[in-house]
Amino acid sequence: MTALKIAYVELPAGEVEGMKSFYQQSMGWKFQDWGPEYAAMLNAGVDGGLNGAAAQRTKSVLVLVKTDDLEKAHADVLAAGGKVIVPIFSYPGGRRFHFTDPAGNELGVFQVE
């Protein structure tokens, strides 16, 4: 099995513009907007984004793991004892799902399309 790697960190943002302003001023980060509810971080040292979509944002930081085969990763998570809490869904540029590990940590797995 090829090990999957952590590739993205997503911060929940109730109000994306305010969060962008905070991180621009405090950290010097730049952003690429993907609509009014999402902005990707461009120079934060790790790929990531601010998620303001109420239906999709998590309560805390979401670590995302990248895969080339989302369905296989989904099956592997279930087989290892993980619990899928957000089924596979599409977004601009890819698809992903969220799961909890046996300790209750929420992570996501994504595939770029």
Short mmCIF file of N, CA and C in Angstrom, two decimals:
data_model
loop_
_atom_site.label_atom_id
_atom_site.label_comp_id
_atom_site.label_asym_id
_atom_site.label_seq_id
_atom_site.Cartn_x
_atom_site.Cartn_y
_atom_site.Cartn_z
N MET A 1 0.84 -1.18 0.00
CA MET A 1 0.00 0.00 0.00
C MET A 1 0.89 1.24 0.00
N THR A 2 0.57 2.18 -0.88
CA THR A 2 1.26 3.46 -0.89
C THR A 2 0.65 4.34 0.20
N ALA A 3 1.49 4.91 1.03
CA ALA A 3 1.00 5.77 2.12
C ALA A 3 0.42 7.07 1.55
N LEU A 4 -0.74 7.43 2.05
CA LEU A 4 -1.34 8.71 1.68
C LEU A 4 -0.73 9.79 2.55
N LYS A 5 -0.68 11.02 2.04
CA LYS A 5 -0.02 12.10 2.75
C LYS A 5 -0.98 13.23 3.08
N ILE A 6 -0.76 13.84 4.24
CA ILE A 6 -1.50 15.05 4.59
C ILE A 6 -1.10 16.12 3.59
N ALA A 7 -2.09 16.74 2.95
CA ALA A 7 -1.79 17.68 1.87
C ALA A 7 -2.50 19.01 2.01
N TYR A 8 -3.41 19.15 2.97
CA TYR A 8 -4.23 20.36 3.00
C TYR A 8 -4.79 20.53 4.41
N VAL A 9 -4.89 21.77 4.85
CA VAL A 9 -5.49 22.08 6.14
C VAL A 9 -6.57 23.12 5.91
N GLU A 10 -7.75 22.85 6.43
CA GLU A 10 -8.88 23.76 6.22
C GLU A 10 -9.34 24.33 7.56
N LEU A 11 -9.49 25.64 7.60
CA LEU A 11 -9.96 26.32 8.80
C LEU A 11 -11.43 26.71 8.63
N PRO A 12 -12.27 26.41 9.61
CA PRO A 12 -13.66 26.85 9.52
C PRO A 12 -13.71 28.37 9.65
N ALA A 13 -14.56 28.99 8.87
CA ALA A 13 -14.66 30.45 8.89
C ALA A 13 -16.13 30.85 8.80
N GLY A 14 -16.65 31.42 9.86
CA GLY A 14 -18.03 31.88 9.82
C GLY A 14 -18.21 32.97 8.79
N GLU A 15 -17.21 33.81 8.64
CA GLU A 15 -17.27 34.94 7.72
C GLU A 15 -15.90 35.02 7.02
N VAL A 16 -15.84 34.57 5.79
CA VAL A 16 -14.58 34.40 5.07
C VAL A 16 -13.82 35.72 4.91
N GLU A 17 -14.48 36.79 4.53
CA GLU A 17 -13.77 38.06 4.32
C GLU A 17 -13.08 38.53 5.59
N GLY A 18 -13.75 38.41 6.73
CA GLY A 18 -13.14 38.81 8.00
C GLY A 18 -11.94 37.95 8.36
N MET A 19 -12.05 36.65 8.09
CA MET A 19 -10.93 35.75 8.37
C MET A 19 -9.76 36.04 7.44
N LYS A 20 -10.05 36.30 6.16
CA LYS A 20 -8.98 36.66 5.23
C LYS A 20 -8.26 37.90 5.73
N SER A 21 -9.01 38.91 6.12
CA SER A 21 -8.43 40.16 6.61
C SER A 21 -7.53 39.90 7.82
N PHE A 22 -8.02 39.09 8.76
CA PHE A 22 -7.23 38.77 9.95
C PHE A 22 -5.90 38.12 9.56
N TYR A 23 -5.95 37.08 8.73
CA TYR A 23 -4.72 36.36 8.38
C TYR A 23 -3.81 37.17 7.45
N GLN A 24 -4.38 38.02 6.62
CA GLN A 24 -3.55 38.91 5.80
C GLN A 24 -2.78 39.86 6.70
N GLN A 25 -3.46 40.45 7.67
CA GLN A 25 -2.82 41.42 8.56
C GLN A 25 -1.87 40.77 9.56
N SER A 26 -2.27 39.65 10.13
CA SER A 26 -1.46 39.06 11.20
C SER A 26 -0.36 38.13 10.69
N MET A 27 -0.56 37.49 9.54
CA MET A 27 0.40 36.49 9.05
C MET A 27 0.98 36.83 7.69
N GLY A 28 0.39 37.79 6.98
CA GLY A 28 0.86 38.14 5.64
C GLY A 28 0.42 37.16 4.57
N TRP A 29 -0.59 36.33 4.86
CA TRP A 29 -1.05 35.34 3.90
C TRP A 29 -1.86 35.98 2.79
N LYS A 30 -1.80 35.38 1.61
CA LYS A 30 -2.60 35.80 0.46
C LYS A 30 -3.63 34.71 0.19
N PHE A 31 -4.69 35.08 -0.56
CA PHE A 31 -5.80 34.15 -0.77
C PHE A 31 -6.27 34.17 -2.21
N GLN A 32 -6.83 33.04 -2.64
CA GLN A 32 -7.51 32.90 -3.92
C GLN A 32 -8.96 32.57 -3.60
N ASP A 33 -9.88 33.44 -3.98
CA ASP A 33 -11.29 33.20 -3.71
C ASP A 33 -11.86 32.15 -4.65
N TRP A 34 -12.70 31.29 -4.09
CA TRP A 34 -13.45 30.28 -4.84
C TRP A 34 -14.92 30.47 -4.48
N GLY A 35 -15.44 31.62 -4.82
CA GLY A 35 -16.81 31.97 -4.45
C GLY A 35 -16.83 32.71 -3.13
N PRO A 36 -18.01 33.08 -2.66
CA PRO A 36 -18.10 33.88 -1.44
C PRO A 36 -17.85 33.10 -0.15
N GLU A 37 -17.85 31.76 -0.22
CA GLU A 37 -17.74 30.98 1.00
C GLU A 37 -16.45 30.16 1.11
N TYR A 38 -15.50 30.40 0.20
CA TYR A 38 -14.25 29.64 0.28
C TYR A 38 -13.09 30.46 -0.27
N ALA A 39 -11.97 30.42 0.43
CA ALA A 39 -10.75 31.07 -0.05
C ALA A 39 -9.57 30.15 0.25
N ALA A 40 -8.76 29.89 -0.75
CA ALA A 40 -7.57 29.06 -0.59
C ALA A 40 -6.41 29.94 -0.12
N MET A 41 -5.63 29.42 0.83
CA MET A 41 -4.43 30.11 1.31
C MET A 41 -3.31 29.86 0.30
N LEU A 42 -2.59 30.92 -0.09
CA LEU A 42 -1.58 30.78 -1.13
C LEU A 42 -0.15 30.72 -0.62
N ASN A 43 0.18 31.37 0.46
CA ASN A 43 1.57 31.42 0.90
C ASN A 43 1.69 31.18 2.39
N ALA A 44 0.95 30.21 2.90
CA ALA A 44 0.90 29.95 4.34
C ALA A 44 1.88 28.85 4.79
N GLY A 45 2.67 28.31 3.86
CA GLY A 45 3.62 27.27 4.22
C GLY A 45 3.07 25.87 4.02
N VAL A 46 1.76 25.72 3.97
CA VAL A 46 1.06 24.47 3.69
C VAL A 46 -0.18 24.85 2.89
N ASP A 47 -0.58 24.02 1.97
CA ASP A 47 -1.81 24.30 1.24
C ASP A 47 -2.97 24.26 2.21
N GLY A 48 -3.93 25.16 2.04
CA GLY A 48 -5.07 25.18 2.92
C GLY A 48 -6.10 26.17 2.47
N GLY A 49 -7.16 26.29 3.25
CA GLY A 49 -8.22 27.22 2.89
C GLY A 49 -9.08 27.59 4.07
N LEU A 50 -9.94 28.57 3.83
CA LEU A 50 -10.94 29.03 4.78
C LEU A 50 -12.30 28.62 4.26
N ASN A 51 -13.05 27.85 5.04
CA ASN A 51 -14.35 27.35 4.60
C ASN A 51 -15.46 28.05 5.37
N GLY A 52 -16.25 28.85 4.67
CA GLY A 52 -17.36 29.55 5.28
C GLY A 52 -18.71 28.94 4.97
N ALA A 53 -18.75 27.84 4.25
CA ALA A 53 -20.01 27.20 3.87
C ALA A 53 -20.60 26.47 5.08
N ALA A 54 -21.71 26.95 5.58
CA ALA A 54 -22.30 26.39 6.80
C ALA A 54 -22.55 24.90 6.69
N ALA A 55 -22.93 24.41 5.52
CA ALA A 55 -23.25 23.00 5.36
C ALA A 55 -22.01 22.11 5.34
N GLN A 56 -20.83 22.68 5.09
CA GLN A 56 -19.63 21.86 4.93
C GLN A 56 -18.53 22.15 5.94
N ARG A 57 -18.55 23.29 6.59
CA ARG A 57 -17.43 23.61 7.47
C ARG A 57 -17.51 22.79 8.76
N THR A 58 -16.33 22.49 9.26
CA THR A 58 -16.22 21.72 10.49
C THR A 58 -16.14 22.66 11.68
N LYS A 59 -16.19 22.09 12.89
CA LYS A 59 -16.12 22.91 14.10
C LYS A 59 -14.69 23.27 14.46
N SER A 60 -13.73 22.51 13.97
CA SER A 60 -12.33 22.80 14.24
C SER A 60 -11.51 22.55 12.98
N VAL A 61 -10.22 22.73 13.08
CA VAL A 61 -9.33 22.56 11.94
C VAL A 61 -9.53 21.16 11.34
N LEU A 62 -9.58 21.10 10.03
CA LEU A 62 -9.76 19.84 9.32
C LEU A 62 -8.49 19.51 8.54
N VAL A 63 -7.87 18.40 8.88
CA VAL A 63 -6.70 17.92 8.15
C VAL A 63 -7.21 17.06 6.99
N LEU A 64 -6.69 17.33 5.79
CA LEU A 64 -7.12 16.60 4.60
C LEU A 64 -5.96 15.82 4.01
N VAL A 65 -6.26 14.58 3.65
CA VAL A 65 -5.29 13.65 3.08
C VAL A 65 -5.62 13.49 1.60
N LYS A 66 -4.60 13.53 0.76
CA LYS A 66 -4.80 13.43 -0.68
C LYS A 66 -4.66 11.98 -1.16
N THR A 67 -5.53 11.59 -2.09
CA THR A 67 -5.47 10.26 -2.68
C THR A 67 -5.70 10.36 -4.19
N ASP A 68 -5.28 9.33 -4.89
CA ASP A 68 -5.56 9.23 -6.32
C ASP A 68 -6.76 8.32 -6.58
N ASP A 69 -7.28 7.66 -5.53
CA ASP A 69 -8.40 6.74 -5.67
C ASP A 69 -9.33 6.91 -4.47
N LEU A 70 -10.28 7.83 -4.59
CA LEU A 70 -11.16 8.17 -3.47
C LEU A 70 -12.00 7.00 -3.00
N GLU A 71 -12.51 6.21 -3.92
CA GLU A 71 -13.34 5.08 -3.53
C GLU A 71 -12.55 4.04 -2.75
N LYS A 72 -11.32 3.79 -3.16
CA LYS A 72 -10.47 2.85 -2.42
C LYS A 72 -10.16 3.38 -1.04
N ALA A 73 -9.81 4.67 -0.94
CA ALA A 73 -9.52 5.26 0.37
C ALA A 73 -10.75 5.18 1.28
N HIS A 74 -11.93 5.42 0.72
CA HIS A 74 -13.18 5.33 1.46
C HIS A 74 -13.35 3.91 2.02
N ALA A 75 -13.17 2.91 1.16
CA ALA A 75 -13.29 1.51 1.58
C ALA A 75 -12.23 1.15 2.62
N ASP A 76 -11.00 1.65 2.45
CA ASP A 76 -9.93 1.34 3.41
C ASP A 76 -10.22 1.94 4.78
N VAL A 77 -10.74 3.16 4.82
CA VAL A 77 -11.10 3.80 6.09
C VAL A 77 -12.15 2.96 6.81
N LEU A 78 -13.18 2.55 6.08
CA LEU A 78 -14.23 1.73 6.70
C LEU A 78 -13.68 0.39 7.18
N ALA A 79 -12.85 -0.25 6.36
CA ALA A 79 -12.30 -1.56 6.72
C ALA A 79 -11.40 -1.48 7.96
N ALA A 80 -10.76 -0.34 8.16
CA ALA A 80 -9.85 -0.17 9.30
C ALA A 80 -10.59 0.25 10.57
N GLY A 81 -11.90 0.48 10.48
CA GLY A 81 -12.67 0.84 11.65
C GLY A 81 -13.05 2.30 11.76
N GLY A 82 -12.79 3.08 10.71
CA GLY A 82 -13.20 4.47 10.70
C GLY A 82 -14.69 4.59 10.44
N LYS A 83 -15.24 5.76 10.74
CA LYS A 83 -16.67 6.00 10.52
C LYS A 83 -16.81 7.19 9.57
N VAL A 84 -17.41 6.97 8.42
CA VAL A 84 -17.64 8.05 7.46
C VAL A 84 -18.78 8.92 7.99
N ILE A 85 -18.50 10.21 8.17
CA ILE A 85 -19.51 11.12 8.72
C ILE A 85 -20.02 12.11 7.68
N VAL A 86 -19.27 12.30 6.60
CA VAL A 86 -19.73 13.10 5.46
C VAL A 86 -19.43 12.26 4.22
N PRO A 87 -20.47 11.77 3.54
CA PRO A 87 -20.24 10.94 2.35
C PRO A 87 -19.51 11.72 1.25
N ILE A 88 -19.02 11.00 0.28
CA ILE A 88 -18.31 11.61 -0.85
C ILE A 88 -19.18 12.69 -1.48
N PHE A 89 -18.57 13.88 -1.67
CA PHE A 89 -19.25 14.98 -2.33
C PHE A 89 -18.27 15.68 -3.26
N SER A 90 -18.81 16.39 -4.23
CA SER A 90 -18.00 17.13 -5.20
C SER A 90 -17.91 18.59 -4.81
N TYR A 91 -16.81 19.21 -5.20
CA TYR A 91 -16.58 20.64 -5.04
C TYR A 91 -15.77 21.09 -6.24
N PRO A 92 -15.63 22.39 -6.49
CA PRO A 92 -14.86 22.82 -7.66
C PRO A 92 -13.43 22.27 -7.61
N GLY A 93 -13.10 21.40 -8.53
CA GLY A 93 -11.76 20.86 -8.64
C GLY A 93 -11.56 19.47 -8.05
N GLY A 94 -12.59 18.91 -7.41
CA GLY A 94 -12.37 17.59 -6.84
C GLY A 94 -13.56 17.02 -6.10
N ARG A 95 -13.27 15.97 -5.33
CA ARG A 95 -14.27 15.31 -4.49
C ARG A 95 -13.60 14.94 -3.18
N ARG A 96 -14.41 14.77 -2.11
CA ARG A 96 -13.85 14.35 -0.83
C ARG A 96 -14.93 13.75 0.06
N PHE A 97 -14.47 13.14 1.16
CA PHE A 97 -15.35 12.67 2.23
C PHE A 97 -14.67 12.95 3.56
N HIS A 98 -15.46 12.95 4.64
CA HIS A 98 -14.93 13.14 5.98
C HIS A 98 -15.18 11.87 6.77
N PHE A 99 -14.27 11.59 7.71
CA PHE A 99 -14.43 10.43 8.57
C PHE A 99 -13.90 10.75 9.95
N THR A 100 -14.26 9.91 10.92
CA THR A 100 -13.63 9.99 12.23
C THR A 100 -12.83 8.71 12.44
N ASP A 101 -11.69 8.88 13.10
CA ASP A 101 -10.85 7.74 13.45
C ASP A 101 -11.37 7.14 14.76
N PRO A 102 -10.79 6.05 15.24
CA PRO A 102 -11.29 5.42 16.47
C PRO A 102 -11.26 6.34 17.70
N ALA A 103 -10.43 7.38 17.70
CA ALA A 103 -10.38 8.31 18.83
C ALA A 103 -11.36 9.47 18.66
N GLY A 104 -12.06 9.51 17.52
CA GLY A 104 -13.04 10.57 17.29
C GLY A 104 -12.53 11.78 16.54
N ASN A 105 -11.27 11.76 16.07
CA ASN A 105 -10.73 12.87 15.29
C ASN A 105 -11.35 12.89 13.91
N GLU A 106 -11.77 14.07 13.44
CA GLU A 106 -12.34 14.20 12.10
C GLU A 106 -11.25 14.58 11.11
N LEU A 107 -11.16 13.83 10.03
CA LEU A 107 -10.25 14.12 8.92
C LEU A 107 -11.02 14.02 7.63
N GLY A 108 -10.43 14.49 6.56
CA GLY A 108 -11.02 14.36 5.24
C GLY A 108 -10.03 13.71 4.29
N VAL A 109 -10.57 13.09 3.26
CA VAL A 109 -9.75 12.54 2.18
C VAL A 109 -10.28 13.14 0.89
N PHE A 110 -9.37 13.66 0.04
CA PHE A 110 -9.79 14.29 -1.20
C PHE A 110 -9.04 13.77 -2.40
N GLN A 111 -9.67 13.92 -3.55
CA GLN A 111 -9.08 13.57 -4.83
C GLN A 111 -9.28 14.74 -5.78
N VAL A 112 -8.22 15.18 -6.40
CA VAL A 112 -8.28 16.27 -7.38
C VAL A 112 -8.75 15.68 -8.70
N GLU A 113 -9.65 16.41 -9.38
CA GLU A 113 -10.13 15.93 -10.68
C GLU A 113 -9.69 16.85 -11.79
#
